[in-house]
mmCIF file of C-alpha atoms and ligand atoms in Angstrom:
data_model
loop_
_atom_site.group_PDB
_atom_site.id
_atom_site.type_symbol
_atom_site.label_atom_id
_atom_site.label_comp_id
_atom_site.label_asym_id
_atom_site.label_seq_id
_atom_site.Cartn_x
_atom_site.Cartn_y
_atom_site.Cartn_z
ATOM 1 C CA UNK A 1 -13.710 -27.350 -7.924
ATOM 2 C CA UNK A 2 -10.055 -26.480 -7.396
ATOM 3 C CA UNK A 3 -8.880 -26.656 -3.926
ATOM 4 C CA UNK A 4 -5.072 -25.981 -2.760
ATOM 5 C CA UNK A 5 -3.225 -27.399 0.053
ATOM 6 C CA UNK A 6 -4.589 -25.220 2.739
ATOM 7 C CA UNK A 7 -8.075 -25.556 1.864
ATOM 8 C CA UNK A 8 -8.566 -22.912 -0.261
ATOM 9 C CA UNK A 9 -10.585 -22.284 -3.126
ATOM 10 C CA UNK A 10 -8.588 -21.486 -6.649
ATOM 11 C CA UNK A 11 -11.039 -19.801 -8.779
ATOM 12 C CA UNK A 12 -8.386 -17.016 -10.446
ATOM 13 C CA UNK A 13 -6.207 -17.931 -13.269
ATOM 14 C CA UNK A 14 -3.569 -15.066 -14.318
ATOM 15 C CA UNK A 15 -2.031 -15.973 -17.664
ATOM 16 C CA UNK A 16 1.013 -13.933 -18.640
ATOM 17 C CA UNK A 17 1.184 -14.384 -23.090
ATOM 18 C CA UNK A 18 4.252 -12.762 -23.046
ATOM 19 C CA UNK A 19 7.020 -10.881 -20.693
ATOM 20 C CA UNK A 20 8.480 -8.522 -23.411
ATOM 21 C CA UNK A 21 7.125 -4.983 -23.011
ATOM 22 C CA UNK A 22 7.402 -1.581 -24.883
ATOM 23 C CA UNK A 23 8.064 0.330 -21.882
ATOM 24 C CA UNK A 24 11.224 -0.136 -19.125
ATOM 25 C CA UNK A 25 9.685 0.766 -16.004
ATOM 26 C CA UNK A 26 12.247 1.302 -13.389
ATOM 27 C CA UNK A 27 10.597 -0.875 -11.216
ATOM 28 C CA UNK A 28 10.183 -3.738 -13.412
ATOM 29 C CA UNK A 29 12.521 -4.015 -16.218
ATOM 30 C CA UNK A 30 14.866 -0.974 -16.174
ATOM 31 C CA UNK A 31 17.129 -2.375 -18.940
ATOM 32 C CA UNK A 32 15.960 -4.543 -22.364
ATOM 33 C CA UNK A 33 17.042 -8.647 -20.160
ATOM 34 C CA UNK A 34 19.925 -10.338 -21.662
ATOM 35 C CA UNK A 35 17.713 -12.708 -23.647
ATOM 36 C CA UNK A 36 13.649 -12.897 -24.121
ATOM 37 C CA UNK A 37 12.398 -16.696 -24.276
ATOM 38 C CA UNK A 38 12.704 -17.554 -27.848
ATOM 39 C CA UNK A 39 9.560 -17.131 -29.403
ATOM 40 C CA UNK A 40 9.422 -21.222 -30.408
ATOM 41 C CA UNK A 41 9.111 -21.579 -26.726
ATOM 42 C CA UNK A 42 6.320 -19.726 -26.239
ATOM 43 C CA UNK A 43 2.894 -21.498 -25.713
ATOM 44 C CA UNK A 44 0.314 -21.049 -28.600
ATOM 45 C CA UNK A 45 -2.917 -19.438 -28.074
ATOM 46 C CA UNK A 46 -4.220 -22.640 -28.752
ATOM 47 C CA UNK A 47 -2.109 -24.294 -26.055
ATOM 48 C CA UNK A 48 -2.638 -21.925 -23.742
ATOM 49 C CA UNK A 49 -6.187 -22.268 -24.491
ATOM 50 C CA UNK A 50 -6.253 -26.226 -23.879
ATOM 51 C CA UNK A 51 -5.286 -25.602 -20.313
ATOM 52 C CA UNK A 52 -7.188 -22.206 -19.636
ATOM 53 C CA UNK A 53 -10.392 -24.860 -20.850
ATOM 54 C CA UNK A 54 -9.542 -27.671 -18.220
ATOM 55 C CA UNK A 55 -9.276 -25.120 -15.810
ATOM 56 C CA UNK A 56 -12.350 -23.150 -16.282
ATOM 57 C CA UNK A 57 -14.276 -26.526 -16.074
ATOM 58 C CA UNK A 58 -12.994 -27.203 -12.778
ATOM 59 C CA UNK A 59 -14.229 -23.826 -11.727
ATOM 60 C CA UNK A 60 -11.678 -21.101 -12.742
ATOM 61 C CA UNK A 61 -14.451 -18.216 -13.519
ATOM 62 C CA UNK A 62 -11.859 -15.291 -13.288
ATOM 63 C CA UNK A 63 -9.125 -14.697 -15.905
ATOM 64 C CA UNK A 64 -6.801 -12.082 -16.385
ATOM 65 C CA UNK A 65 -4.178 -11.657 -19.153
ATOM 66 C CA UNK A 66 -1.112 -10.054 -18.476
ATOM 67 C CA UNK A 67 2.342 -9.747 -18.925
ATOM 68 C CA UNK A 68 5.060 -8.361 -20.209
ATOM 69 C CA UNK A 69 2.498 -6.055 -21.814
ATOM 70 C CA UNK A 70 -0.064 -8.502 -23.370
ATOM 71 C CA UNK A 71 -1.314 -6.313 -25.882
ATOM 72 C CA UNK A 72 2.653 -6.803 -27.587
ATOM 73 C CA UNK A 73 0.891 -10.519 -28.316
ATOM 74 C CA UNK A 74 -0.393 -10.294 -32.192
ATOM 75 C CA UNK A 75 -4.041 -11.275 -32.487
ATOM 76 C CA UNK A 76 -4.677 -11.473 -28.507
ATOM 77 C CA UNK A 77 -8.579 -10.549 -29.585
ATOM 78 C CA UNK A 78 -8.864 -14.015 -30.882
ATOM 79 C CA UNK A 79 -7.641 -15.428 -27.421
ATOM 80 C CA UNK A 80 -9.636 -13.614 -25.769
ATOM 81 C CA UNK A 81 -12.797 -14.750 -27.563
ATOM 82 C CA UNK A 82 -11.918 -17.989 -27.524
ATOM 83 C CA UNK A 83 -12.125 -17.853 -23.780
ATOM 84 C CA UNK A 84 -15.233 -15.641 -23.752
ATOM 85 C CA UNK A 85 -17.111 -17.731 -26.137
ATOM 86 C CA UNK A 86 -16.061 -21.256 -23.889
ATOM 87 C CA UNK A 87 -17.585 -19.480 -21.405
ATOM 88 C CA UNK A 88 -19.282 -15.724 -21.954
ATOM 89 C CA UNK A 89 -19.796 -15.520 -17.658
ATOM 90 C CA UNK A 90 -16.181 -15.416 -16.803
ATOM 91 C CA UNK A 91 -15.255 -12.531 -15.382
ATOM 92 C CA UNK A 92 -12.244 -11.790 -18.254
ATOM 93 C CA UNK A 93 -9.976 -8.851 -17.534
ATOM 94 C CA UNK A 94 -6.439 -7.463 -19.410
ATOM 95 C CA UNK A 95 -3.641 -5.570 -17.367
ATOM 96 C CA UNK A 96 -2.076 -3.438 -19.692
ATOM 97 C CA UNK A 97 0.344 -0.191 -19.813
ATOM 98 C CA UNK A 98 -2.495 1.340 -21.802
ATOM 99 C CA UNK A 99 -0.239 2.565 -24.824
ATOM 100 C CA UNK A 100 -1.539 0.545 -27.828
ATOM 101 C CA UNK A 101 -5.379 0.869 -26.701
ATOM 102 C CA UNK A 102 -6.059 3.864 -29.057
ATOM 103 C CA UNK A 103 -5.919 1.070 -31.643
ATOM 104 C CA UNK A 104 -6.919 -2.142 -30.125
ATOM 105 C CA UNK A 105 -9.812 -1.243 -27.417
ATOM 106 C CA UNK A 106 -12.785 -1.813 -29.670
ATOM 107 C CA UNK A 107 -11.696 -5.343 -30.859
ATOM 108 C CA UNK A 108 -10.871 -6.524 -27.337
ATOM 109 C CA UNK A 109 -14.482 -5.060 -26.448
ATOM 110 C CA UNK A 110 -16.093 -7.011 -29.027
ATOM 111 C CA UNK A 111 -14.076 -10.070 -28.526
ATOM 112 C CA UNK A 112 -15.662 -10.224 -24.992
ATOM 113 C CA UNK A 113 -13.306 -8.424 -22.942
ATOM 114 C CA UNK A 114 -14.743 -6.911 -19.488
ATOM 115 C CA UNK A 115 -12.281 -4.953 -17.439
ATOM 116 C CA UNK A 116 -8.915 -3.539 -18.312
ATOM 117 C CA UNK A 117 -6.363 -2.324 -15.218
ATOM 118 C CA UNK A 118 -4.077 0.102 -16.604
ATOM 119 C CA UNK A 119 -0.656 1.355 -15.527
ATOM 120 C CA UNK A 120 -0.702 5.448 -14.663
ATOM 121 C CA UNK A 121 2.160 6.425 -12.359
ATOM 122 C CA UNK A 122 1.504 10.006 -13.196
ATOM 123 C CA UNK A 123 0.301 12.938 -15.265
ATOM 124 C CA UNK A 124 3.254 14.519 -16.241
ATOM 125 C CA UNK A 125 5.062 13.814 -19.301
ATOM 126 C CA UNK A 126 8.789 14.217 -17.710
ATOM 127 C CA UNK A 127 7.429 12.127 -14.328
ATOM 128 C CA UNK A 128 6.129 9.688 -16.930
ATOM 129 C CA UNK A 129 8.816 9.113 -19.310
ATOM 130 C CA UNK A 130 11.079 9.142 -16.260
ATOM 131 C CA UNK A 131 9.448 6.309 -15.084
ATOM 132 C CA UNK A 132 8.744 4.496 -18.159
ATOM 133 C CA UNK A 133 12.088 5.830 -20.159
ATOM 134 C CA UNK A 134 10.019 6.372 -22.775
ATOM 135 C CA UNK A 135 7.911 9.478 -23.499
ATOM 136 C CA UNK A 136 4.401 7.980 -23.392
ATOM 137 C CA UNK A 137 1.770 9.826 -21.495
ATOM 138 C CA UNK A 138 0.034 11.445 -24.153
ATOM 139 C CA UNK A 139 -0.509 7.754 -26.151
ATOM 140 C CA UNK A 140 -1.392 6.112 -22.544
ATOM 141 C CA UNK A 141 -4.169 9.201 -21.704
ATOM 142 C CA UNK A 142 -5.637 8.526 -25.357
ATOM 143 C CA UNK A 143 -5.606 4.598 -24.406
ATOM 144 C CA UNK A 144 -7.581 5.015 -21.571
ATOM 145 C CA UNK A 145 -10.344 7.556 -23.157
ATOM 146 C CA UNK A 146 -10.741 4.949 -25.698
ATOM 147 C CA UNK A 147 -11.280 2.349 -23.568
ATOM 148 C CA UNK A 148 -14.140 4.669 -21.435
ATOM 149 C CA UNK A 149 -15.363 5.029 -24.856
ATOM 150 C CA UNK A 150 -15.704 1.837 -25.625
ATOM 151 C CA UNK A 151 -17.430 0.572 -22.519
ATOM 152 C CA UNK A 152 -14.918 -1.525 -20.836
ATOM 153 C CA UNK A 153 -14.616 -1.454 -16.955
ATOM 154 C CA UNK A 154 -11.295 0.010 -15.823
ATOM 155 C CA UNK A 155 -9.418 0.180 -12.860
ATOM 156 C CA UNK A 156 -5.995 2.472 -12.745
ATOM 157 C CA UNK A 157 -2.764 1.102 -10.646
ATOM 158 C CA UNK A 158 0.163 3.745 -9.594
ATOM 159 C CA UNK A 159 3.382 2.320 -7.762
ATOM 160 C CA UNK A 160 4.071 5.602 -5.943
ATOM 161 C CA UNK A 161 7.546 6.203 -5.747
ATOM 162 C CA UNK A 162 9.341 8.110 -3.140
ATOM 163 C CA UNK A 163 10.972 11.744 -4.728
ATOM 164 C CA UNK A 164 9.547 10.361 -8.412
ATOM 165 C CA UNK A 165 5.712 10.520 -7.771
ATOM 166 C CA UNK A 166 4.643 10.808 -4.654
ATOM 167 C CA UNK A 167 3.357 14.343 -5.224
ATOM 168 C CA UNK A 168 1.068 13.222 -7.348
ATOM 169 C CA UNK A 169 -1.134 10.983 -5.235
ATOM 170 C CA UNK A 170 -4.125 13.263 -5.143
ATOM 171 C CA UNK A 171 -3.570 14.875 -8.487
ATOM 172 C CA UNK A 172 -4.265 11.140 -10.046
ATOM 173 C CA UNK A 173 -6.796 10.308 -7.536
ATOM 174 C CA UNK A 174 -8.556 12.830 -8.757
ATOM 175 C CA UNK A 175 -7.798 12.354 -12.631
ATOM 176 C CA UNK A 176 -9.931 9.278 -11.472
ATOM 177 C CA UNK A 177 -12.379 10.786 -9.475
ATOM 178 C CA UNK A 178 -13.505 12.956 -12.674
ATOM 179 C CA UNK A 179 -14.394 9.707 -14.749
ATOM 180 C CA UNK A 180 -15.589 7.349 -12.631
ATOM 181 C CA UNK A 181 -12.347 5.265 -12.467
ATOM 182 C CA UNK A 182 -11.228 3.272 -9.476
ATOM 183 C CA UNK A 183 -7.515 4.153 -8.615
ATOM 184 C CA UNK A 184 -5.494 1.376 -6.683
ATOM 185 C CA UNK A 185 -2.141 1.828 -5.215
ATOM 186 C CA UNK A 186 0.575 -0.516 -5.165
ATOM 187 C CA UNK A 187 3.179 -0.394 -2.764
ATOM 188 C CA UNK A 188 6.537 -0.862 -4.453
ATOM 189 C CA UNK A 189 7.989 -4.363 -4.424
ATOM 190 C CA UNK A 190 11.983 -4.767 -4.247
ATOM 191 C CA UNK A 191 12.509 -6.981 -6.745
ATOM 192 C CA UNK A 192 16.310 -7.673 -8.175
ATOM 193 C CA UNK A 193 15.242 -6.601 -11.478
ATOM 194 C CA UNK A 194 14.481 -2.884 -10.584
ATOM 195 C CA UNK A 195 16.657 -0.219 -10.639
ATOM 196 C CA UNK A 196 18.174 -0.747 -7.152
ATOM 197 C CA UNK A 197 18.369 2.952 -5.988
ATOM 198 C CA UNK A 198 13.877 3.376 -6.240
ATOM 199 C CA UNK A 199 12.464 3.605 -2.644
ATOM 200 C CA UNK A 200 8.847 2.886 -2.597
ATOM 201 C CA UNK A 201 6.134 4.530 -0.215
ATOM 202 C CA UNK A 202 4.622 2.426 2.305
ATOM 203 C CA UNK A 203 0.815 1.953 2.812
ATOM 204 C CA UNK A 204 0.768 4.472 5.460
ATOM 205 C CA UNK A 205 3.110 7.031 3.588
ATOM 206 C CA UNK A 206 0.175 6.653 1.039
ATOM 207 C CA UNK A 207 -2.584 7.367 3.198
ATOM 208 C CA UNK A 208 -0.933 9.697 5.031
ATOM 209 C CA UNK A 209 -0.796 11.910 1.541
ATOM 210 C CA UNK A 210 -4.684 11.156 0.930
ATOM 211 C CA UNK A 211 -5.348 12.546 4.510
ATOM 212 C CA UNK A 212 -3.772 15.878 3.300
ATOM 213 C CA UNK A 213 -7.062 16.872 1.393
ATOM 214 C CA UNK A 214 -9.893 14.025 2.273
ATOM 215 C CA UNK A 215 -10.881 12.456 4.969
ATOM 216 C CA UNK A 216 -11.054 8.695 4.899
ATOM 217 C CA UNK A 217 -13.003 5.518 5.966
ATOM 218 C CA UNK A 218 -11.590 2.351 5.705
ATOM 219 C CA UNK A 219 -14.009 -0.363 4.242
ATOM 220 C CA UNK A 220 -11.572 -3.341 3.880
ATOM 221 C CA UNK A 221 -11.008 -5.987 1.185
ATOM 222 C CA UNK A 222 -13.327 -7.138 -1.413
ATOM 223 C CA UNK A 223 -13.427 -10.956 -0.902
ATOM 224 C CA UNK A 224 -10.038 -12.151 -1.974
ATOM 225 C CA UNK A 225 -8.869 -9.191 -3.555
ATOM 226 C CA UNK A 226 -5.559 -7.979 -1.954
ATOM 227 C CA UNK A 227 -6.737 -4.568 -2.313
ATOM 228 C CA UNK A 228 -7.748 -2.609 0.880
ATOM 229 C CA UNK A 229 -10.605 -0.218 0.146
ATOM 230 C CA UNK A 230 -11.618 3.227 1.345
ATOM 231 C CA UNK A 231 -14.197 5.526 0.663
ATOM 232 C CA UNK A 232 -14.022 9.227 0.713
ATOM 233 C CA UNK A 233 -15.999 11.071 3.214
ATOM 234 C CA UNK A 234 -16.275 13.940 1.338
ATOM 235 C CA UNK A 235 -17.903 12.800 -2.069
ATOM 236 C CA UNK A 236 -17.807 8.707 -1.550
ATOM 237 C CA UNK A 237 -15.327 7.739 -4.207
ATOM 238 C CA UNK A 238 -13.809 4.198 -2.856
ATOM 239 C CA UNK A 239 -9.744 3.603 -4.205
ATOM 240 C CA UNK A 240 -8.011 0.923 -2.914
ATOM 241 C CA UNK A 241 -4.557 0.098 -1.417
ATOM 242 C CA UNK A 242 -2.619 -3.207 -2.442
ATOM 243 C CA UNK A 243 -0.015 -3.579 0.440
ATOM 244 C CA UNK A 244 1.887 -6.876 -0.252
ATOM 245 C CA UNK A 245 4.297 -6.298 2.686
ATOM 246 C CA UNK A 246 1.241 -7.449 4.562
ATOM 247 C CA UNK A 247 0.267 -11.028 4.224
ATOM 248 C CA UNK A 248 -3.475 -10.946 5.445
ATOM 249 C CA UNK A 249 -4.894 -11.245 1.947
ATOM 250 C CA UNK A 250 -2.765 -14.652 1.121
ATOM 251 C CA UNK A 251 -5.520 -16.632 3.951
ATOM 252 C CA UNK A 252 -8.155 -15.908 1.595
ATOM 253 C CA UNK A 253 -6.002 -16.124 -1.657
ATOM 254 C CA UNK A 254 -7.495 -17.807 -4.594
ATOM 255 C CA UNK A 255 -5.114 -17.361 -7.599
ATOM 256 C CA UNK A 256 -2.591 -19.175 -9.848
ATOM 257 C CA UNK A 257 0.104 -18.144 -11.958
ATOM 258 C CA UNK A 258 0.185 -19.506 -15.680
ATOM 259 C CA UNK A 259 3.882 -17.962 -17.922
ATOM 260 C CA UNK A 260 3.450 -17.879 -21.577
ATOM 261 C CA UNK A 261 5.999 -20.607 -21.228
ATOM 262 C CA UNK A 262 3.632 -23.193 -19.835
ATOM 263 C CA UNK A 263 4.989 -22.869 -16.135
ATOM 264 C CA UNK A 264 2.430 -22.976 -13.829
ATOM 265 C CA UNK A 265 2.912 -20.758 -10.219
ATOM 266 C CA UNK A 266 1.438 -21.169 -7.336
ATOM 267 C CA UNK A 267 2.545 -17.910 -5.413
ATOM 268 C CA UNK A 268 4.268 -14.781 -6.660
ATOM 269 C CA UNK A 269 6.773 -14.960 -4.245
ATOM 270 C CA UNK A 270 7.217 -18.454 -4.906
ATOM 271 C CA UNK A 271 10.568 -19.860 -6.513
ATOM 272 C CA UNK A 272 9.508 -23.319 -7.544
ATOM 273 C CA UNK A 273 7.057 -23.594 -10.476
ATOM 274 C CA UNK A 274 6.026 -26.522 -12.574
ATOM 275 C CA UNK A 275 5.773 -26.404 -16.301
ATOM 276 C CA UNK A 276 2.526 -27.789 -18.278
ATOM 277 C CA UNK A 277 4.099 -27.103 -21.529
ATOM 278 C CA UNK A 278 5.167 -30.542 -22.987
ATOM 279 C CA UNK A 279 1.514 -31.744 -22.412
ATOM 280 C CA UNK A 280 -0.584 -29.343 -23.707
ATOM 281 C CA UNK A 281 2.059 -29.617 -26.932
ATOM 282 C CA UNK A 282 0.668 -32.934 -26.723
ATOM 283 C CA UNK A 283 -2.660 -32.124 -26.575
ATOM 284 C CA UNK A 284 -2.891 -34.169 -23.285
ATOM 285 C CA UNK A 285 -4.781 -32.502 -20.965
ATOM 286 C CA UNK A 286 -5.020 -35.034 -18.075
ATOM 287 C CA UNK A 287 -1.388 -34.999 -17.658
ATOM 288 C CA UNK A 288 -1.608 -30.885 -17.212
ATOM 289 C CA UNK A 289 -4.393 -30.909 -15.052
ATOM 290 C CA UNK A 290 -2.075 -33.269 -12.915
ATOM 291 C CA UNK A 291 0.690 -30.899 -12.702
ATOM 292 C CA UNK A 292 -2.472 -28.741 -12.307
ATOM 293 C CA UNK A 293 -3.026 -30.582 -9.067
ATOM 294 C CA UNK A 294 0.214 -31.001 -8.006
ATOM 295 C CA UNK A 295 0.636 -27.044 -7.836
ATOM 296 C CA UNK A 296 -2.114 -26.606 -6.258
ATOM 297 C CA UNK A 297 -1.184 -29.099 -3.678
ATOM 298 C CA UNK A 298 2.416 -26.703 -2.956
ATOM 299 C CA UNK A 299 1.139 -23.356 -2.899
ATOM 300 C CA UNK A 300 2.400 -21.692 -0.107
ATOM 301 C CA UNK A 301 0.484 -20.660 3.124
ATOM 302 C CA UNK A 302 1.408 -17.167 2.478
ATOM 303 C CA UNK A 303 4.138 -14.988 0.817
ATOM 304 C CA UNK A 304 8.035 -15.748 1.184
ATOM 305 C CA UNK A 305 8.159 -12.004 1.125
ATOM 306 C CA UNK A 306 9.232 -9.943 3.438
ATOM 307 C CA UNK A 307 9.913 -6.370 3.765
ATOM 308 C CA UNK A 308 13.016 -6.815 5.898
ATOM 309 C CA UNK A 309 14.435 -9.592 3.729
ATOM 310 C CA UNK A 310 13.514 -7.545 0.497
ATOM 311 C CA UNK A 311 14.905 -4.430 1.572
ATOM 312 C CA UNK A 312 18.261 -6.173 2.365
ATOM 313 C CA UNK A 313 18.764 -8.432 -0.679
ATOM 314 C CA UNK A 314 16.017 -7.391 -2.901
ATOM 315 C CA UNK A 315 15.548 -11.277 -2.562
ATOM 316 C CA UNK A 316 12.407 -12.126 -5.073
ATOM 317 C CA UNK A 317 14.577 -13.413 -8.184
ATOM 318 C CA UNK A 318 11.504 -13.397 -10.291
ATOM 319 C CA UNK A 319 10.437 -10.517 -12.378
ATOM 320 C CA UNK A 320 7.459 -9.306 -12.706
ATOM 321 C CA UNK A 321 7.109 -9.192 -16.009
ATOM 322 C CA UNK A 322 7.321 -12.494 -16.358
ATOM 323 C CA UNK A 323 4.838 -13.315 -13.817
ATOM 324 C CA UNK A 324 2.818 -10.922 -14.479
ATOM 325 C CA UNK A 325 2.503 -8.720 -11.827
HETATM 326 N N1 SAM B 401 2.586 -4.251 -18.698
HETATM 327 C C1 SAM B 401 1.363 -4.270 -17.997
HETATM 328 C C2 SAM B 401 1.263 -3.109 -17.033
HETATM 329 O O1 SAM B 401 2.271 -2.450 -16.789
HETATM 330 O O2 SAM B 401 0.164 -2.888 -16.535
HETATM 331 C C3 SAM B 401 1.075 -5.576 -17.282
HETATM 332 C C4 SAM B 401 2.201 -6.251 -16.567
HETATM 333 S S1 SAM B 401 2.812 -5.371 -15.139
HETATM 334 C C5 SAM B 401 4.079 -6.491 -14.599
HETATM 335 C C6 SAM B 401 1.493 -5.612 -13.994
HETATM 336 C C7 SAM B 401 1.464 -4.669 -12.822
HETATM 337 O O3 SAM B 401 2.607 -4.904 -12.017
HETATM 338 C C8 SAM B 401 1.504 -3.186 -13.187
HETATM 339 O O4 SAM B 401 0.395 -2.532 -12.605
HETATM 340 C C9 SAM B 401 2.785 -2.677 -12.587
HETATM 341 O O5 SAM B 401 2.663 -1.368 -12.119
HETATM 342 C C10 SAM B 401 3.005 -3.672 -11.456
HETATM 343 N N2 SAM B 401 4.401 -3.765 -11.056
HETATM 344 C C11 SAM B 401 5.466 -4.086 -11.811
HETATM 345 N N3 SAM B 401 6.591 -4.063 -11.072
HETATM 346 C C12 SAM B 401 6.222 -3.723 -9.809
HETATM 347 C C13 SAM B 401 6.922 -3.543 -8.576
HETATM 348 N N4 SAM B 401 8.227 -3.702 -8.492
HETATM 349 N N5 SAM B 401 6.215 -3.207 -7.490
HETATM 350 C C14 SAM B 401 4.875 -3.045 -7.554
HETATM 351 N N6 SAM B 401 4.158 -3.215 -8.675
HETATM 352 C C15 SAM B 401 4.821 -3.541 -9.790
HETATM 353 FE FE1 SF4 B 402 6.310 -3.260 -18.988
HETATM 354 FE FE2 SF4 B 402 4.279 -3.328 -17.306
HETATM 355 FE FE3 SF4 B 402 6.752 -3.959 -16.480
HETATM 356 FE FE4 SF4 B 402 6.197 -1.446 -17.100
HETATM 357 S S1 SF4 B 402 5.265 -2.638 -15.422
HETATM 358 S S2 SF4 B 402 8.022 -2.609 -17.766
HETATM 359 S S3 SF4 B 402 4.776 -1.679 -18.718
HETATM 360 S S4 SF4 B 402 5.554 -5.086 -17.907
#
């Protein structure tokens, strides 16, 4: 069993397989970076794998593959089954912008995928492409369809943005509503990779909008999710709230950070990471499990974010998508 610092249980691994991406959100990577990692620095699947494997025998039963947009990664299907078939209970989800699922849903189904969260800010092609700088709403809408089709589980996330999206709170609440989707919003992070002039809604801005039409309970979080839950009075749909400028959900937080580099992170907003890479290139897996350890041993109490510090310097230095989100 993995235990950090702070007595905490680490049962979540996040593994980002690449950070380039087809879209430029504005609030992740408005502008193509000055240089991607060269590809020879990237881990193998097989590398990745070696690590992913010591992990999940020391009790990691929760994986999700991100990025970057993971589905960019050629062949991820036979990642994911190698993880599936090491161990068909883990509980193996994708975050994804949605836009090649029309063509790769079915094989991530079959290759044991379970859940998919994908990226909707809104449902209107300008809104969309503003957002995105790319015109992809239709190709995301047909993504997600498949997927329902399909059978895998998915959860939708919208950044609501002030003046950009914010109108359109209910209107993709309700896009959920009608298929059985779970919506979760995320509060904007400042981030100095984002197009500085975005100002994101706060939690209560977003309730606030959701009060306009329903009426709301508040249920709280799911174990160590960081999303807060509510449930609808009037027809009992449940969407949740991911409000990082709070740091009640780091007590109970049970995740690590994995780069398609090999670094290993113990916190999002967390500066220092370690890298496994030279040992699982090795094939020695003791020595990454003891970097492993040593990680574990660091992460932070809770989140060196703050929503005064952010909003003056925009302070995290590390993008999302090379975290993963
Ligand atoms: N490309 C995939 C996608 O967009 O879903 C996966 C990677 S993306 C970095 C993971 C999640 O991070 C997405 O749901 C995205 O909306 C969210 N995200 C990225 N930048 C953000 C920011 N500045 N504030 C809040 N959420 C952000
Ligand atoms: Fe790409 Fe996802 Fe970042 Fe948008 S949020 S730029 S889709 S990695």
């Amino acid at each position: 069993m993995l235990i950090d610092g702070h007595g905490r249980r680490v049962n979540y691994l996040r593994v980002s397989v690449t950070e380039r991406c087809n879209f430029r959100c504005q609030y992740c990577m408005p502008e193509k970076p000055f240089s991607w990692v060269p590809k020879e620095n990237l881990l193998s699947f097989e590398e990745l794998f070696l690590f992913i494997k010591a992990a999940m025998d020391e009790g990691v039963n929760k994986i999700r593959i991100t990025g970057g947009e993971p589905l960019l990664r050629e062949d991820l299907d036979t990642f994911i089954k190698m993880i599936h078939d090491h161990n068909p209970d883990v509980d193996l989800a994708l975050t994804t912008n949605g836009y090649l699922l029309p063509q790769v849903a079915q094989k991530l189904k079959d290759a044991g995928l379970k859940r998919l969260n994908i990226s909707l800010d809104s449902l209107k092609p300008e809104v969309a492409h503003k957002i995105a700088q790319k015109d992809v709403l239709s190709q995301v809408l047909k993504g997600i369809d498949k997927a329902l089709e399909v059978g895998l589980g998915i959860k939708i996330n919208m950044v609501p943005l002030k003046g950009i999206n914010d109108n359109e709170i209910i209107d993709l609440m309700e896009y959920c509503m009608d298929r059985g989707i779970k919506i979760r919003f995320i509060e904007y992070m400042e981030n100095r990779h984002a197009n500085i002039e975005l100002r994101g809604m706060h939690g209560k801005e977003i309730l606030a909008k959701v009060k306009e039409k329903y009426t709301i309970h508040a249920l709280g979080r799911e174990g160590s999710s960081p999303s807060f839950n509510y449930r609808i009075e009037e027809n009992g749909y449940e969407f949740g709230l991911i409000d990082p400028h709070k740091h009640d959900f780091c007590e109970t937080c049970n995740r690590i950070r994995l780069t398609a580099e090999g670094f290993l992170i113990p916190c999002l907003y967390f500066d220092e990471a370690m890298s496994i890479a030279e040992h699982v290139k090795k094939g020695d897996v003791e020595a990454a499990s003891q970097v492993l350890a040593q990680v574990l041993k660091d992460k932070p109490k809770e989140n060196r974010w703050s929503e005064e510090k952010a909003e003056d310097t925009n302070d995290s230095s590390r993008a999302f998508y090379e975290t993963g989100g």
